[in-house]
Structures are given as structure tokens and as C-alpha cells.
């Protein structure tokens, strides 16, 4: 009986969140969408939001989180432990930027193959990548500095992509960082807001629009 009760409890623990989210869905928009900072994006103009939680995982590794948004909802998200140890928040954030940049390129190339004439205008400008760490933003803009000479050479890739105008890493207020939900526990209201933004919930976009009128 004890084993059976334990199994029933386990099934309920797994099944209830699935049942509660049965009406959850992604909602893509047929027109321009607005980011949490009020910036307007065209329907086929992707944007990425990147964050890292420094030294929070086993072995003092950091947690990467990023989301790629297209047509107002997430088309790709990742939350996972970084494969290398970093010695600063800026370093950890740049590791996350490196991986997110690769996925931005994948999406740009995919859109170019599927809709070459439609995406021509958007592909001529860099894809915005929102980052809330000033050191990571500076590194993407200027490359290695006195305090980042020891950073993995592959991270200079982000700077090179920005130089070639394929991506543009821009600063974002921490309170508006969508990727926060992928790296750390949040207050209930913030968690709900960010999760609904990833899903493209209409109410979230209405509230953002009102805030930036």
C-alpha cells in the first residue's frame, strides 16, 4: 500500500501541472509586435533575449537562458548549465550571448531560405539581442579589453558578428529581461508576466502598449 500511495502521489505531481496547462498555447501575431521595453518589431523581424545566472549550478557553473522571439512569441528557448566555469557575471553573460547568437543566425538563414523576398528588408539590418549586463554589451561592441583578455577566444565571435552587422547587442533593463524566467526563480507576478510574453499572450501586449502610449 505504501508503494502504491507513493506511485499515485508521483503521478499526480507530474500530471496536475500538465492538466492545469491544457489551455496554454503559443499565439503568433499577424502584424508588428511590441517588446517589453516598448520597442516595435515587424512580424518577421526576430529578436533575442539573453541572461545568465552566475555560478549558481553544481561545480560553480553558471546557468544560460535565452529566448528567440518571432511574430510575438518564442520560437526557441533554452535553459541549461554552461559547459565551462566563468569567473565573473560579464563572462557568464557573454558565454550565453555566444550560444544565443548561433541560434539567431540559424533563424536568419532559415527565414532567408523559406521567404527570401519577404525577409530581404529585415535581413539587411542586424538582429537585436537584448542583454542586461553592461560588461557583455561592451564586449560585444568593442571586443576584448584589459579585464577580458583571458576570456575564451570563441567569445570574440559575438563581437565579430556585431562588426559584420548580423547581430546588435543592446542594453535592456533587468526588470524587462524576458530570459530571467529561464535562469532563476522569480516572484509569482513576474513569472506569470514573462511566461505569458513568451507565449504571445494578447493581454501582455495590450498592457505593454498602454504603458508606452
XYZ file of C-alpha atoms in Angstrom:
213
model
C 0.000 0.000 0.000
C 2.819 2.383 0.821
C 4.435 1.822 -2.560
C 1.106 2.268 -4.340
C 0.378 5.517 -2.488
C 3.851 6.770 -3.344
C 3.285 5.968 -7.029
C -0.120 7.679 -7.034
C 1.393 10.782 -5.460
C 4.158 10.794 -8.074
C 1.681 10.515 -10.943
C -0.435 13.337 -9.503
C 2.627 15.543 -9.089
C 3.518 15.062 -12.752
C 0.005 15.077 -14.187
C -1.544 18.068 -12.413
C 0.723 20.747 -13.976
C 0.071 19.189 -17.387
C -3.682 19.246 -16.794
C -3.606 22.812 -15.465
C -1.767 23.991 -18.583
C -4.096 22.211 -21.045
C -5.291 25.540 -22.474
C -1.774 27.006 -22.753
C -0.748 27.780 -26.314
C 1.602 29.838 -28.423
C -0.036 32.804 -30.127
C 1.820 34.280 -33.079
C 0.828 37.722 -34.304
C -0.110 38.619 -37.878
C 1.407 42.083 -37.573
C 4.041 44.061 -35.650
C 4.706 43.137 -32.023
C 5.978 45.190 -29.106
C 8.848 44.171 -26.841
C 8.757 44.617 -23.046
C 10.715 47.856 -23.451
C 8.119 49.254 -25.851
C 10.265 48.710 -28.971
C 8.237 47.843 -32.069
C 9.248 44.845 -34.197
C 7.908 43.806 -37.582
C 6.253 40.396 -37.883
C 9.276 38.663 -39.453
C 11.864 40.635 -37.520
C 13.244 38.306 -34.825
C 14.734 39.425 -31.528
C 16.556 37.525 -28.802
C 16.685 37.984 -25.037
C 19.714 36.614 -23.169
C 20.530 36.147 -19.493
C 22.878 34.164 -17.260
C 22.751 33.315 -13.573
C 26.346 33.440 -12.336
C 27.891 30.433 -10.525
C 24.543 29.014 -9.385
C 24.966 25.438 -10.622
C 26.959 22.396 -9.490
C 30.687 22.968 -9.790
C 30.097 26.740 -9.645
C 28.997 26.831 -13.254
C 26.525 29.415 -14.461
C 23.084 28.980 -15.967
C 22.356 30.153 -19.514
C 18.894 31.252 -20.533
C 17.753 32.792 -23.786
C 14.637 33.136 -25.894
C 14.303 33.930 -29.587
C 11.056 35.727 -30.427
C 9.414 35.870 -33.850
C 5.948 37.233 -34.665
C 5.384 37.975 -30.989
C 6.062 34.561 -29.440
C 9.017 32.323 -28.636
C 10.228 30.062 -31.440
C 13.192 28.800 -29.429
C 14.115 28.867 -25.748
C 16.955 27.353 -23.796
C 17.747 26.987 -20.122
C 20.838 24.983 -19.239
C 24.090 24.764 -17.314
C 27.102 26.247 -19.063
C 29.848 23.834 -20.103
C 32.667 25.964 -18.681
C 33.379 27.748 -15.419
C 33.458 31.544 -15.615
C 34.946 33.992 -13.130
C 32.568 36.924 -13.498
C 28.996 37.773 -14.356
C 30.096 39.508 -17.565
C 31.993 36.403 -18.660
C 28.979 34.182 -17.954
C 26.646 36.539 -19.820
C 28.973 36.566 -22.844
C 29.044 32.752 -22.896
C 25.239 32.883 -23.057
C 25.435 35.532 -25.789
C 27.685 33.291 -27.855
C 25.175 30.446 -27.863
C 22.168 32.687 -28.440
C 23.930 34.336 -31.392
C 24.307 30.963 -33.070
C 20.571 30.364 -32.855
C 19.857 33.838 -34.183
C 21.974 33.004 -37.241
C 20.122 29.705 -37.689
C 16.797 31.556 -37.687
C 18.040 34.274 -40.052
C 19.304 31.657 -42.521
C 16.095 29.620 -42.254
C 13.901 32.650 -42.944
C 16.141 33.612 -45.849
C 15.690 30.178 -47.433
C 11.955 29.956 -46.824
C 10.939 33.544 -47.589
C 13.824 35.240 -49.424
C 11.821 38.085 -50.959
C 9.724 38.749 -47.844
C 12.631 38.808 -45.384
C 15.023 40.788 -47.584
C 14.335 44.061 -45.740
C 14.762 42.537 -42.279
C 17.926 40.623 -43.202
C 19.624 43.839 -44.285
C 19.708 45.038 -40.666
C 21.177 43.235 -37.627
C 19.010 41.148 -35.345
C 18.617 42.761 -31.936
C 19.854 40.741 -28.967
C 18.776 42.190 -25.624
C 21.254 41.879 -22.762
C 21.023 43.342 -19.246
C 24.726 43.105 -18.371
C 26.774 46.163 -19.315
C 30.091 44.270 -19.476
C 28.675 41.810 -22.007
C 27.209 44.641 -24.088
C 30.568 46.443 -24.076
C 32.438 43.263 -25.032
C 30.106 42.677 -27.979
C 30.690 46.249 -29.138
C 34.426 46.670 -28.538
C 35.881 43.153 -28.270
C 38.375 42.112 -25.556
C 39.524 44.703 -23.042
C 42.035 44.735 -20.189
C 39.696 42.720 -17.963
C 38.572 40.200 -20.594
C 41.818 39.158 -22.289
C 41.590 35.743 -20.589
C 38.066 35.048 -21.862
C 37.702 32.126 -24.246
C 38.699 33.170 -27.763
C 35.436 31.814 -29.195
C 33.569 34.588 -27.400
C 35.159 37.113 -29.738
C 32.789 35.564 -32.263
C 29.973 37.685 -30.793
C 31.995 40.842 -31.382
C 32.732 39.735 -34.951
C 29.058 39.095 -35.678
C 28.255 42.598 -34.459
C 31.062 44.043 -36.593
C 29.533 42.299 -39.621
C 26.110 43.747 -38.725
C 24.466 40.356 -38.321
C 23.527 40.987 -34.689
C 23.359 44.039 -32.462
C 23.625 43.521 -28.710
C 21.643 46.241 -26.965
C 21.184 47.007 -23.243
C 17.911 46.213 -21.520
C 16.656 46.978 -18.039
C 16.928 43.889 -15.821
C 13.245 44.144 -14.864
C 12.310 43.755 -18.555
C 14.624 40.830 -19.295
C 12.384 38.035 -20.590
C 15.167 35.450 -20.238
C 15.154 35.901 -16.437
C 12.462 33.249 -16.285
C 14.932 30.750 -17.771
C 17.732 31.294 -15.253
C 16.284 31.887 -11.809
C 13.162 31.656 -9.618
C 11.053 34.816 -9.745
C 8.194 36.402 -7.857
C 4.834 34.997 -8.934
C 3.653 38.118 -10.783
C 6.912 38.465 -12.719
C 6.953 34.766 -13.564
C 3.411 34.898 -14.934
C 4.102 38.064 -16.944
C 7.273 36.704 -18.556
C 5.815 33.275 -19.289
C 2.793 34.865 -20.951
C 5.087 37.096 -23.000
C 6.951 34.029 -24.278
C 3.610 32.513 -25.258
C 2.490 35.679 -27.066
C -0.467 36.300 -24.793
C -2.627 39.168 -26.073
C -3.205 40.640 -22.603
C 0.533 41.124 -22.090
C 0.855 43.037 -25.348
C -2.154 45.219 -24.539
C -0.663 46.144 -21.149
C 2.738 46.910 -22.668
C 1.097 49.074 -25.320
C -0.783 51.062 -22.678
C 2.422 51.569 -20.683
C 4.175 53.093 -23.677
C 1.413 55.265 -25.136
